[in-house]
Structures are given as C-alpha cells and as structure tokens.
CSV table of N, CA and C in Angstrom, one decimal:
chain,number,residue,atom,x,y,z
A,918,MET,N,-5.8,-1.0,-13.2
A,918,MET,CA,-5.7,-1.7,-11.8
A,918,MET,C,-6.5,-0.1,-10.9
A,919,THR,N,-6.7,0.1,-9.8
A,919,THR,CA,-7.1,1.3,-10.0
A,919,THR,C,-6.2,2.8,-9.9
A,920,THR,N,-7.6,3.5,-9.3
A,920,THR,CA,-7.3,5.0,-9.3
A,920,THR,C,-7.4,4.8,-7.7
A,921,LYS,N,-8.6,4.7,-6.6
A,921,LYS,CA,-8.4,4.3,-5.1
A,921,LYS,C,-9.1,2.9,-5.0
A,922,ALA,N,-9.3,3.5,-3.3
A,922,ALA,CA,-9.7,1.0,-3.2
A,922,ALA,C,-10.8,1.0,-3.6
A,923,GLY,N,-10.6,0.4,-3.7
A,923,GLY,CA,-11.7,-0.4,-4.2
A,923,GLY,C,-12.6,0.7,-6.3
A,924,ALA,N,-11.5,0.8,-6.4
A,924,ALA,CA,-12.6,1.6,-8.0
A,924,ALA,C,-11.5,0.6,-8.8
A,925,CYS,N,-12.1,0.4,-9.9
A,925,CYS,CA,-11.6,0.0,-11.1
A,925,CYS,C,-11.0,1.0,-12.0
A,926,ASP,N,-10.6,1.0,-12.4
A,926,ASP,CA,-9.5,1.7,-13.7
A,926,ASP,C,-9.8,1.5,-15.0
A,927,PRO,N,-11.3,3.0,-15.4
A,927,PRO,CA,-11.5,2.7,-17.4
A,927,PRO,C,-10.9,3.0,-18.1
A,928,GLY,N,-9.1,3.8,-17.4
A,928,GLY,CA,-7.9,3.9,-18.2
A,928,GLY,C,-8.1,3.3,-19.4
A,929,GLY,N,-6.6,4.0,-20.5
A,929,GLY,CA,-7.0,4.0,-21.7
A,929,GLY,C,-5.8,2.6,-21.6
A,930,PHE,N,-5.9,2.4,-23.9
A,930,PHE,CA,-5.4,1.4,-23.9
A,930,PHE,C,-3.9,1.5,-24.5
A,931,SER,N,-3.1,1.1,-23.5
A,931,SER,CA,-1.6,0.5,-24.2
A,931,SER,C,-1.1,-0.1,-24.3
A,932,LEU,N,0.0,-0.3,-25.1
A,932,LEU,CA,0.5,-1.7,-25.7
A,932,LEU,C,2.0,-1.7,-25.5
A,933,ARG,N,2.8,-1.6,-24.3
A,933,ARG,CA,3.7,-0.6,-23.7
A,933,ARG,C,3.6,-3.0,-23.0
A,934,LYS,N,4.9,-3.2,-23.3
A,934,LYS,CA,5.3,-4.5,-22.7
A,934,LYS,C,5.4,-3.8,-21.0
A,935,ASP,N,6.1,-2.5,-20.2
A,935,ASP,CA,6.4,-2.7,-18.9
A,935,ASP,C,5.0,-2.3,-17.5
A,936,ASP,N,3.7,-2.3,-18.9
A,936,ASP,CA,2.5,-1.8,-18.1
A,936,ASP,C,1.8,-3.0,-17.6
A,937,ALA,N,2.9,-4.4,-17.3
A,937,ALA,CA,2.2,-5.8,-17.0
A,937,ALA,C,1.7,-5.1,-15.8
A,938,LEU,N,1.1,-6.6,-15.0
A,938,LEU,CA,0.1,-6.4,-13.9
A,938,LEU,C,1.1,-5.8,-12.5
A,939,ARG,N,1.0,-4.8,-12.4
A,939,ARG,CA,1.0,-4.0,-11.0
A,939,ARG,C,0.5,-3.0,-10.0
A,940,LEU,N,1.0,-2.7,-8.7
A,940,LEU,CA,-0.2,-2.0,-8.1
A,940,LEU,C,-0.4,-0.2,-8.1
A,941,SER,N,-0.7,0.0,-8.1
A,941,SER,CA,-0.5,1.2,-8.3
A,941,SER,C,-0.1,2.3,-7.5
A,942,LEU,N,0.1,3.3,-7.5
A,942,LEU,CA,0.9,4.6,-6.6
A,942,LEU,C,-0.2,4.7,-4.8
A,943,TYR,N,-0.9,4.5,-5.5
A,943,TYR,CA,-1.6,4.5,-3.9
A,943,TYR,C,-1.9,2.9,-2.9
A,944,THR,N,-1.6,1.7,-3.6
A,944,THR,CA,-1.3,0.8,-3.3
A,944,THR,C,0.4,1.2,-2.7
A,945,ASP,N,1.0,1.2,-3.3
A,945,ASP,CA,2.3,1.4,-2.9
A,945,ASP,C,2.2,2.0,-1.8
A,946,LEU,N,2.3,2.8,-2.2
A,946,LEU,CA,2.6,4.6,-0.9
A,946,LEU,C,1.8,3.7,0.3
A,947,SER,N,1.2,3.3,0.4
A,947,SER,CA,0.3,2.4,1.1
A,947,SER,C,1.1,1.4,1.8
A,948,LEU,N,2.3,0.3,1.2
A,948,LEU,CA,2.6,-0.7,2.4
A,948,LEU,C,3.5,0.1,2.3
A,949,ARG,N,4.7,0.9,1.5
A,949,ARG,CA,5.4,1.7,2.1
A,949,ARG,C,5.7,2.4,3.2
A,950,LEU,N,3.6,2.1,3.1
A,950,LEU,CA,3.6,3.7,5.0
A,950,LEU,C,3.7,2.5,6.4
A,951,LEU,N,2.4,1.6,5.9
A,951,LEU,CA,2.2,0.4,6.6
A,951,LEU,C,4.1,-0.5,7.5
A,952,LEU,N,4.8,-0.5,6.7
A,952,LEU,CA,5.9,-0.7,6.6
A,952,LEU,C,7.1,0.0,7.4
A,953,TYR,N,6.5,1.8,7.1
A,953,TYR,CA,7.7,2.8,8.1
A,953,TYR,C,7.0,2.1,9.4
A,954,LEU,N,5.6,2.5,9.2
A,954,LEU,CA,5.5,1.8,10.6
A,954,LEU,C,5.7,1.3,11.8
A,955,GLY,N,5.0,-0.8,11.1
A,955,GLY,CA,5.8,-1.3,11.1
A,955,GLY,C,6.8,-1.8,12.2
A,956,ALA,N,8.2,-0.7,11.8
A,956,ALA,CA,9.0,-0.8,11.7
A,956,ALA,C,9.4,0.5,13.0
A,957,ALA,N,9.0,0.9,12.8
A,957,ALA,CA,8.8,2.1,14.0
A,957,ALA,C,8.8,1.7,15.1
A,958,GLU,N,9.9,1.8,16.3
A,958,GLU,CA,10.0,1.7,17.9
A,958,GLU,C,8.0,2.1,18.6
A,959,GLY,N,8.1,0.3,18.5
A,959,GLY,CA,7.2,0.8,20.5
A,959,GLY,C,6.3,1.6,19.8
A,960,GLU,N,4.9,1.8,19.6
A,960,GLU,CA,3.7,3.2,19.5
A,960,GLU,C,4.1,4.1,18.4
A,961,ALA,N,5.0,4.3,18.8
A,961,ALA,CA,5.7,6.1,18.5
A,961,ALA,C,4.5,6.6,17.4
A,962,TRP,N,3.9,7.4,17.4
A,962,TRP,CA,3.3,8.3,16.2
A,962,TRP,C,4.7,8.7,15.2
A,963,THR,N,4.4,9.4,14.2
A,963,THR,CA,5.2,9.6,13.3
A,963,THR,C,4.6,11.3,11.9
A,964,THR,N,5.4,11.6,11.8
A,964,THR,CA,4.9,12.2,10.9
A,964,THR,C,4.7,11.3,9.8
A,965,THR,N,3.7,12.5,9.1
A,965,THR,CA,3.2,11.6,7.3
A,965,THR,C,4.7,12.6,6.9
A,966,PRO,N,5.5,14.2,7.1
A,966,PRO,CA,7.0,14.6,6.7
A,966,PRO,C,7.9,14.2,6.6
A,967,ALA,N,8.3,12.6,8.1
A,967,ALA,CA,9.3,12.3,8.1
A,967,ALA,C,8.6,11.3,7.2
A,968,VAL,N,7.5,9.9,7.7
A,968,VAL,CA,8.0,8.9,5.9
A,968,VAL,C,8.2,10.1,5.0
A,969,ALA,N,7.6,10.8,4.2
A,969,ALA,CA,7.6,11.5,2.9
A,969,ALA,C,9.4,11.5,1.9
A,970,ARG,N,9.7,11.9,3.8
A,970,ARG,CA,11.5,11.3,3.8
A,970,ARG,C,12.2,11.1,3.2
A,971,THR,N,12.4,10.1,4.2
A,971,THR,CA,13.1,9.1,4.2
A,971,THR,C,12.1,7.6,2.4
A,972,PHE,N,11.5,7.9,1.8
A,972,PHE,CA,11.5,7.1,0.7
A,972,PHE,C,10.7,8.4,-0.1
A,973,GLY,N,11.3,9.7,-0.4
A,973,GLY,CA,11.8,10.6,-0.9
A,973,GLY,C,9.9,10.5,-2.0
A,974,VAL,N,8.7,10.4,-1.7
A,974,VAL,CA,7.6,11.2,-2.0
A,974,VAL,C,7.0,12.2,-2.1
A,975,SER,N,6.2,12.2,-2.5
A,975,SER,CA,4.9,13.7,-2.9
A,975,SER,C,4.3,13.1,-0.8
A,976,LEU,N,4.2,14.4,-0.5
A,976,LEU,CA,4.1,14.2,0.7
A,976,LEU,C,2.6,14.7,0.4
A,977,ASN,N,1.7,15.1,-0.4
A,977,ASN,CA,0.6,15.3,-0.5
A,977,ASN,C,0.0,13.7,-0.7
A,978,HIS,N,0.7,13.0,-1.8
A,978,HIS,CA,0.4,11.8,-1.3
A,978,HIS,C,-0.2,10.7,-0.8
A,979,LEU,N,1.2,11.1,-0.3
A,979,LEU,CA,1.2,10.5,1.5
A,979,LEU,C,0.3,10.8,2.4
A,980,GLN,N,-0.1,11.9,2.7
A,980,GLN,CA,-1.5,12.3,3.1
A,980,GLN,C,-2.4,11.8,2.5
A,981,LYS,N,-2.4,11.6,2.0
A,981,LYS,CA,-4.3,11.4,1.1
A,981,LYS,C,-4.4,9.7,1.6
A,982,VAL,N,-2.9,8.9,1.3
A,982,VAL,CA,-2.9,7.4,1.4
A,982,VAL,C,-3.0,7.4,2.8
A,983,ALA,N,-2.9,7.8,4.2
A,983,ALA,CA,-2.6,8.0,5.0
A,983,ALA,C,-4.2,8.5,6.1
A,984,ARG,N,-4.5,9.4,5.2
A,984,ARG,CA,-6.5,9.4,5.5
A,984,ARG,C,-7.1,8.0,5.5
A,985,GLY,N,-6.4,7.2,4.2
A,985,GLY,CA,-7.4,5.8,3.0
A,985,GLY,C,-7.1,4.9,4.5
A,986,LEU,N,-6.5,5.3,4.7
A,986,LEU,CA,-5.4,3.7,5.8
A,986,LEU,C,-5.7,4.2,7.3
A,987,THR,N,-7.0,5.7,7.3
A,987,THR,CA,-7.1,5.9,9.0
A,987,THR,C,-8.3,4.7,8.8
A,988,GLY,N,-9.5,5.6,7.5
A,988,GLY,CA,-10.7,5.2,7.4
A,988,GLY,C,-10.9,3.2,6.7
A,989,ALA,N,-9.9,3.3,6.7
A,989,ALA,CA,-10.0,1.8,6.4
A,989,ALA,C,-9.6,0.9,7.8
A,990,GLY,N,-9.3,1.6,8.3
A,990,GLY,CA,-9.0,0.8,9.9
A,990,GLY,C,-6.9,0.3,10.6
A,991,TYR,N,-6.1,0.4,9.6
A,991,TYR,CA,-5.6,0.5,9.7
A,991,TYR,C,-4.1,0.7,10.3
A,992,ILE,N,-4.4,2.4,10.3
A,992,ILE,CA,-4.4,3.1,11.2
A,992,ILE,C,-4.3,3.9,12.2
A,993,GLU,N,-4.1,4.5,13.1
A,993,GLU,CA,-4.1,5.5,13.0
A,993,GLU,C,-3.7,7.4,13.1
A,994,ALA,N,-4.2,7.9,13.4
A,994,ALA,CA,-4.1,9.7,13.2
A,994,ALA,C,-4.5,10.8,14.1
A,995,ARG,N,-3.7,11.3,14.4
A,995,ARG,CA,-4.1,12.2,16.0
A,995,ARG,C,-3.3,13.8,15.6
A,996,GLN,N,-4.2,14.6,14.9
A,996,GLN,CA,-3.9,15.8,15.2
A,996,GLN,C,-3.4,17.2,15.8
A,997,GLY,N,-2.6,17.7,15.8
A,997,GLY,CA,-1.8,18.1,16.8
A,997,GLY,C,0.1,18.8,16.9
A,998,ARG,N,0.5,19.3,17.7
A,998,ARG,CA,2.0,18.3,18.1
A,998,ARG,C,2.1,18.0,18.4
A,999,SER,N,1.6,17.0,18.9
A,999,SER,CA,1.9,15.7,19.8
A,999,SER,C,1.5,14.2,19.0
A,1000,GLY,N,1.5,15.2,18.2
A,1000,GLY,CA,0.5,13.8,16.5
A,1000,GLY,C,0.4,13.5,15.6
A,1001,GLY,N,0.3,12.9,14.6
A,1001,GLY,CA,0.8,12.1,13.6
A,1001,GLY,C,0.9,10.9,13.2
A,1002,VAL,N,0.9,9.8,12.8
A,1002,VAL,CA,0.8,8.3,12.1
A,1002,VAL,C,0.9,7.3,12.9
A,1003,ARG,N,0.4,6.1,13.6
A,1003,ARG,CA,0.9,4.7,13.8
A,1003,ARG,C,-0.4,4.0,13.6
A,1004,LEU,N,0.5,2.4,13.3
A,1004,LEU,CA,-0.1,1.5,13.3
A,1004,LEU,C,-1.5,1.5,14.1
A,1005,ALA,N,-2.9,0.1,13.9
A,1005,ALA,CA,-3.7,0.4,14.3
A,1005,ALA,C,-3.5,-0.8,15.1
A,1006,ARG,N,-2.7,-1.9,15.0
A,1006,ARG,CA,-3.3,-2.9,15.0
A,1006,ARG,C,-1.2,-3.7,14.4
A,1007,ARG,N,-1.6,-4.5,15.6
A,1007,ARG,CA,-0.1,-5.5,15.6
A,1007,ARG,C,0.1,-6.0,14.0
A,1008,PRO,N,2.1,-5.2,13.8
A,1008,PRO,CA,2.0,-6.6,12.2
A,1008,PRO,C,1.6,-8.0,12.1
A,1009,GLU,N,1.5,-8.6,13.0
A,1009,GLU,CA,1.4,-10.2,12.3
A,1009,GLU,C,-0.1,-9.8,12.0
A,1010,GLU,N,-0.8,-8.6,12.4
A,1010,GLU,CA,-2.6,-8.8,12.5
A,1010,GLU,C,-2.6,-7.7,10.7
A,1011,VAL,N,-1.5,-7.6,10.0
A,1011,VAL,CA,-2.3,-7.1,8.6
A,1011,VAL,C,-1.6,-8.7,7.8
A,1012,ARG,N,-2.1,-8.8,7.1
A,1012,ARG,CA,-2.2,-10.2,5.8
A,1012,ARG,C,-2.0,-9.2,4.8
A,1013,LEU,N,-0.9,-9.0,4.1
A,1013,LEU,CA,-0.4,-7.9,3.3
A,1013,LEU,C,-1.7,-8.8,1.9
A,1014,GLY,N,-1.6,-9.9,1.6
A,1014,GLY,CA,-2.7,-10.4,0.8
A,1014,GLY,C,-4.4,-9.0,1.2
A,1015,ALA,N,-4.8,-8.6,2.1
A,1015,ALA,CA,-6.4,-8.2,2.5
A,1015,ALA,C,-5.8,-6.5,2.0
A,1016,VAL,N,-4.6,-5.5,2.3
A,1016,VAL,CA,-4.3,-5.3,2.2
A,1016,VAL,C,-4.1,-4.6,1.3
A,1017,VAL,N,-3.6,-5.4,0.3
A,1017,VAL,CA,-3.7,-5.2,-1.1
A,1017,VAL,C,-5.5,-5.1,-2.2
A,1018,ALA,N,-5.4,-6.5,-1.4
A,1018,ALA,CA,-7.6,-6.8,-1.8
A,1018,ALA,C,-8.7,-5.6,-1.7
A,1019,GLU,N,-7.8,-4.7,-1.0
A,1019,GLU,CA,-9.3,-4.2,-0.2
A,1019,GLU,C,-9.0,-2.5,-0.5
A,1020,LEU,N,-7.3,-2.3,-1.7
A,1020,LEU,CA,-7.3,-0.9,-1.8
A,1020,LEU,C,-7.3,-0.9,-3.5
A,1021,GLU,N,-7.1,-1.9,-3.9
A,1021,GLU,CA,-7.6,-2.7,-5.2
A,1021,GLU,C,-8.2,-2.8,-6.4
A,1022,GLY,N,-8.9,-3.7,-4.6
A,1022,GLY,CA,-10.6,-3.5,-5.4
A,1022,GLY,C,-9.7,-5.3,-5.8
A,1023,ILE,N,-11.0,-6.3,-5.5
A,1023,ILE,CA,-11.2,-7.6,-6.6
A,1023,ILE,C,-12.0,-7.6,-8.0
A,1024,GLY,N,-11.3,-8.5,-8.5
A,1024,GLY,CA,-12.1,-8.4,-10.3
A,1024,GLY,C,-12.2,-7.8,-11.3
A,1025,CYS,N,-11.6,-5.4,-10.6
A,1025,CYS,CA,-10.9,-5.3,-11.6
A,1025,CYS,C,-9.7,-5.4,-13.3
A,1026,LEU,N,-9.4,-6.6,-12.8
A,1026,LEU,CA,-8.0,-7.2,-13.8
A,1026,LEU,C,-7.9,-6.3,-15.4
A,1027,VAL,N,-9.9,-6.8,-15.5
A,1027,VAL,CA,-9.2,-6.8,-16.8
A,1027,VAL,C,-11.5,-6.1,-16.6
A,1028,ALA,N,-11.8,-4.7,-16.6
A,1028,ALA,CA,-13.3,-4.7,-17.2
A,1028,ALA,C,-13.9,-4.6,-18.3
A,1029,CYS,N,-14.4,-5.8,-18.2
A,1029,CYS,CA,-15.9,-6.1,-19.5
A,1029,CYS,C,-16.5,-5.3,-20.4
A,1030,ALA,N,-16.6,-4.2,-19.2
A,1030,ALA,CA,-17.8,-3.0,-19.6
A,1030,ALA,C,-17.5,-2.3,-20.1
A,1031,ARG,N,-15.6,-1.6,-20.4
A,1031,ARG,CA,-14.9,-0.7,-21.0
A,1031,ARG,C,-15.4,-1.4,-22.5
A,1032,GLY,N,-15.4,-0.7,-23.3
A,1032,GLY,CA,-16.0,-0.9,-24.5
A,1032,GLY,C,-18.0,-0.5,-25.0
A,1033,PRO,N,-18.2,-0.6,-24.2
A,1033,PRO,CA,-18.5,-1.8,-23.5
A,1033,PRO,C,-17.6,-3.6,-24.7
A,1034,CYS,N,-17.1,-4.7,-24.6
A,1034,CYS,CA,-16.8,-6.1,-25.2
A,1034,CYS,C,-18.8,-7.1,-25.1
A,1035,PRO,N,-18.0,-7.2,-26.6
A,1035,PRO,CA,-19.5,-8.8,-26.6
A,1035,PRO,C,-19.6,-9.1,-26.6
A,1036,LEU,N,-18.6,-9.7,-26.0
A,1036,LEU,CA,-17.8,-11.4,-25.4
A,1036,LEU,C,-18.7,-10.9,-23.5
A,1037,ALA,N,-18.7,-10.0,-23.1
A,1037,ALA,CA,-18.7,-9.6,-20.7
A,1037,ALA,C,-20.5,-11.0,-21.4
A,1038,GLY,N,-19.7,-11.4,-20.2
A,1038,GLY,CA,-20.2,-12.3,-19.6
A,1038,GLY,C,-20.7,-13.9,-20.0
A,1039,ARG,N,-20.1,-13.6,-21.8
A,1039,ARG,CA,-20.1,-14.9,-22.0
A,1039,ARG,C,-18.5,-15.5,-22.7
A,1040,CYS,N,-17.7,-15.1,-21.9
A,1040,CYS,CA,-16.3,-15.0,-21.9
A,1040,CYS,C,-15.1,-15.6,-21.1
A,1041,ILE,N,-14.2,-17.4,-21.4
A,1041,ILE,CA,-13.7,-17.3,-20.6
A,1041,ILE,C,-12.9,-16.2,-19.4
A,1042,LEU,N,-12.4,-16.1,-20.7
A,1042,LEU,CA,-11.2,-15.0,-20.2
A,1042,LEU,C,-10.9,-14.5,-19.0
A,1043,LYS,N,-12.3,-13.8,-19.0
A,1043,LYS,CA,-12.5,-12.5,-17.5
A,1043,LYS,C,-13.3,-14.1,-16.3
A,1044,HIS,N,-12.9,-15.0,-15.8
A,1044,HIS,CA,-12.8,-16.0,-15.2
A,1044,HIS,C,-11.8,-16.8,-15.1
A,1045,ALA,N,-10.8,-16.6,-15.5
A,1045,ALA,CA,-9.2,-16.9,-15.2
A,1045,ALA,C,-8.8,-15.9,-15.3
A,1046,LEU,N,-8.8,-14.9,-15.7
A,1046,LEU,CA,-7.9,-13.3,-14.7
A,1046,LEU,C,-8.8,-13.6,-13.5
A,1047,ASP,N,-9.1,-13.8,-13.4
A,1047,ASP,CA,-10.3,-13.6,-11.9
A,1047,ASP,C,-9.3,-14.4,-10.7
A,1048,ALA,N,-9.4,-15.3,-11.4
A,1048,ALA,CA,-9.1,-16.5,-10.7
A,1048,ALA,C,-7.2,-16.3,-10.6
A,1049,ALA,N,-6.9,-15.4,-11.5
A,1049,ALA,CA,-4.9,-15.7,-11.4
A,1049,ALA,C,-5.4,-15.0,-10.1
A,1050,GLU,N,-5.7,-13.3,-10.2
A,1050,GLU,CA,-6.3,-12.1,-9.2
A,1050,GLU,C,-6.5,-12.6,-8.1
A,1051,ARG,N,-7.2,-13.9,-7.6
A,1051,ARG,CA,-8.2,-14.2,-6.0
A,1051,ARG,C,-7.2,-15.5,-5.9
A,1052,SER,N,-5.2,-15.7,-6.4
A,1052,SER,CA,-4.2,-16.3,-6.7
A,1052,SER,C,-4.0,-15.6,-5.6
A,1053,PHE,N,-3.3,-14.4,-6.7
A,1053,PHE,CA,-1.9,-14.0,-6.4
A,1053,PHE,C,-2.2,-13.0,-5.2
A,1054,VAL,N,-3.9,-12.4,-4.7
A,1054,VAL,CA,-3.6,-12.4,-2.9
A,1054,VAL,C,-3.1,-13.5,-2.1
A,1055,ARG,N,-4.0,-14.6,-3.0
A,1055,ARG,CA,-4.0,-15.9,-2.0
A,1055,ARG,C,-2.8,-16.0,-1.2
A,1056,GLU,N,-1.1,-15.8,-2.4
A,1056,GLU,CA,-0.2,-15.7,-1.9
A,1056,GLU,C,0.3,-14.5,-1.5
A,1057,LEU,N,-0.3,-13.3,-2.0
A,1057,LEU,CA,0.6,-12.2,-0.9
A,1057,LEU,C,-0.1,-12.1,0.6
A,1058,ASP,N,-1.3,-13.1,0.9
A,1058,ASP,CA,-2.1,-13.7,2.0
A,1058,ASP,C,-1.2,-14.4,3.1
A,1059,ARG,N,-0.2,-15.0,3.1
A,1059,ARG,CA,0.3,-15.9,3.8
A,1059,ARG,C,1.4,-15.1,4.1
A,1060,TYR,N,1.8,-13.6,4.2
A,1060,TYR,CA,3.0,-12.7,4.8
A,1060,TYR,C,2.2,-11.7,5.9
A,1061,THR,N,2.3,-11.0,6.8
A,1061,THR,CA,1.9,-10.6,7.4
A,1061,THR,C,3.5,-9.1,7.3
A,1062,LEU,N,3.2,-7.7,7.8
A,1062,LEU,CA,4.0,-6.8,8.2
A,1062,LEU,C,5.1,-7.4,8.6
A,1063,ALA,N,4.2,-8.3,9.8
A,1063,ALA,CA,5.5,-8.6,10.0
A,1063,ALA,C,6.5,-9.5,9.5
A,1064,ASP,N,6.3,-10.3,8.9
A,1064,ASP,CA,7.1,-11.5,8.7
A,1064,ASP,C,7.9,-10.3,7.4
A,1065,VAL,N,7.2,-9.2,6.6
A,1065,VAL,CA,8.8,-8.6,5.6
A,1065,VAL,C,9.2,-7.4,6.9
A,1066,LEU,N,8.9,-7.4,7.6
A,1066,LEU,CA,9.9,-6.6,8.7
A,1066,LEU,C,11.3,-7.6,9.4
A,1067,ALA,N,11.1,-9.0,9.6
A,1067,ALA,CA,11.4,-10.2,10.4
A,1067,ALA,C,13.3,-9.6,9.7
A,1068,GLY,N,12.8,-9.3,8.3
A,1068,GLY,CA,14.3,-9.5,7.7
A,1068,GLY,C,15.3,-8.2,7.3
A,1069,PRO,N,15.9,-8.5,5.9
A,1069,PRO,CA,16.6,-7.5,5.8
A,1069,PRO,C,15.6,-5.9,5.6
A,1070,THR,N,14.4,-5.8,5.3
A,1070,THR,CA,13.8,-4.6,5.0
A,1070,THR,C,13.5,-4.0,6.4
A,1071,GLY,N,13.3,-5.1,7.2
A,1071,GLY,CA,13.2,-3.8,8.3
A,1071,GLY,C,14.2,-3.9,8.8
A,1072,ALA,N,15.3,-3.8,9.0
A,1072,ALA,CA,16.5,-3.8,9.2
A,1072,ALA,C,16.5,-2.3,8.4
A,1073,THR,N,16.5,-2.1,7.1
A,1073,THR,CA,16.8,-1.4,6.3
A,1073,THR,C,16.0,0.0,6.7
A,1074,LEU,N,14.9,-0.1,7.3
A,1074,LEU,CA,13.7,0.4,7.5
A,1074,LEU,C,14.1,1.7,8.9
A,1075,ARG,N,14.3,0.6,10.3
A,1075,ARG,CA,15.0,0.5,11.4
A,1075,ARG,C,16.4,1.7,11.4
A,1076,ALA,N,17.2,1.5,10.6
A,1076,ALA,CA,18.3,2.4,10.3
A,1076,ALA,C,17.4,3.8,9.5
A,1077,LEU,N,17.3,4.0,8.6
A,1077,LEU,CA,16.8,5.0,8.0
A,1077,LEU,C,15.6,5.8,9.0
A,1078,ILE,N,14.3,5.3,9.7
A,1078,ILE,CA,14.5,6.1,10.3
A,1078,ILE,C,14.8,6.6,12.2
A,1079,ARG,N,16.0,5.6,12.7
A,1079,ARG,CA,16.8,6.5,13.2
A,1079,ARG,C,18.0,7.6,12.8
A,1080,ARG,N,17.8,7.2,11.1
A,1080,ARG,CA,18.6,8.6,10.2
A,1080,ARG,C,18.1,9.8,10.8
A,1081,GLU,N,17.1,9.1,9.6
A,1081,GLU,CA,15.6,10.7,10.0
A,1081,GLU,C,15.9,10.6,11.3
A,1082,ALA,N,15.7,10.6,12.2
A,1082,ALA,CA,15.5,10.7,13.5
A,1082,ALA,C,16.6,12.2,14.2
A,1083,GLU,N,17.5,11.3,13.3
A,1083,GLU,CA,18.9,12.6,13.3
A,1083,GLU,C,19.2,13.4,13.1
A,1084,ARG,N,18.1,13.7,12.0
A,1084,ARG,CA,18.2,14.9,10.9
A,1084,ARG,C,18.0,16.3,11.4
A,1085,PRO,N,18.5,17.7,11.4
A,1085,PRO,CA,18.1,18.6,12.5
A,1085,PRO,C,16.0,18.7,11.4
A,1086,PRO,N,15.0,19.8,11.2
A,1086,PRO,CA,14.0,19.7,11.2
A,1086,PRO,C,14.3,20.6,10.2
A,1087,ASP,N,14.2,20.4,9.2
A,1087,ASP,CA,13.2,21.4,8.3
A,1087,ASP,C,13.2,23.0,8.4
A,1088,ASP,N,14.0,24.2,8.3
A,1088,ASP,CA,13.1,25.0,8.3
A,1088,ASP,C,12.7,26.2,7.9
C-alpha cells in the first residue's frame, strides 16, 4: 500500500496470510479523524489531543494526518487557544473512495518496478490488479461521510464525543 499520500511503498516481501489488501495506518487515521469531525456538533473546532484520546491513537501520528488532510482541503486547522480542526466540507460532499484514492494512490497495489520484474510492461496481472483496485475505490465512492455517520457509527461517535467533552482536562 502506501506510506504517505500518493506514494507506492516499495516495502519488504512477506508471505503472511494476514497481509491481505489493507489500508495504511495513515489512511486509517485519516478516515477516523474525518468521521470524528463529521460527527462533531455544528462547525465546532476540535483539538487533535481530544480525537487521539477518543480513539486511543498516537497524537503525533494524528497531527501528521491532520496536516495532510488540511493540505488536501478536507479539513481546516487553526492555531491558538480557540483553535483546532474541523471539516472544510459538508459530510455529504466527502466521498470515501475519493479520500482513499487520494491518500493511498491509485495503481500502486503492485509495484512492477520493484525488483525490477522482467515481466513489467508485458504482464496482464498488473492490469487485472489495477482494475480490481479501481473497483474497490468505486465501491467506496458509493458512500459519503454522511452515509456512514447516519447509522450506529455516528451515534457511537457522538456519544464518545460527549464523553470526551465531560472529561476533566489532563494536567
């Protein structure tokens, strides 16, 4: 998969069964941050430490994700005492496939240059895998942030956000 927006990971070789198609940690945290911000009431600013605590994830990783999503135009960020992050678009406008495609890169499922492979340019496998990847993104594009938040995911997130708001600040 990828290590950052749009770059193929030339990573190592693994035969583990659990290494099936998966999203990078960067994309996973990006989707979680977008969901959290979409579930937040109104257009309130939210701090990345609050989001990191809610999901039990690294604040440093989440801040890197927030910078990337800000650069991509999905969220807004503001420094200072009343700062934080919030969605830059309405949840109905955020298509999950577009987010994943932008963050993971399209056509990176197999890196034929790795090795390099003597079949590069003459192998139908790369074409088949790229087509499957495009189908995956098209299927995700059927859903928006609003679609996901309309069900139990949104209700659970809103409850977590309320619980976080009632929590005393860390010393």
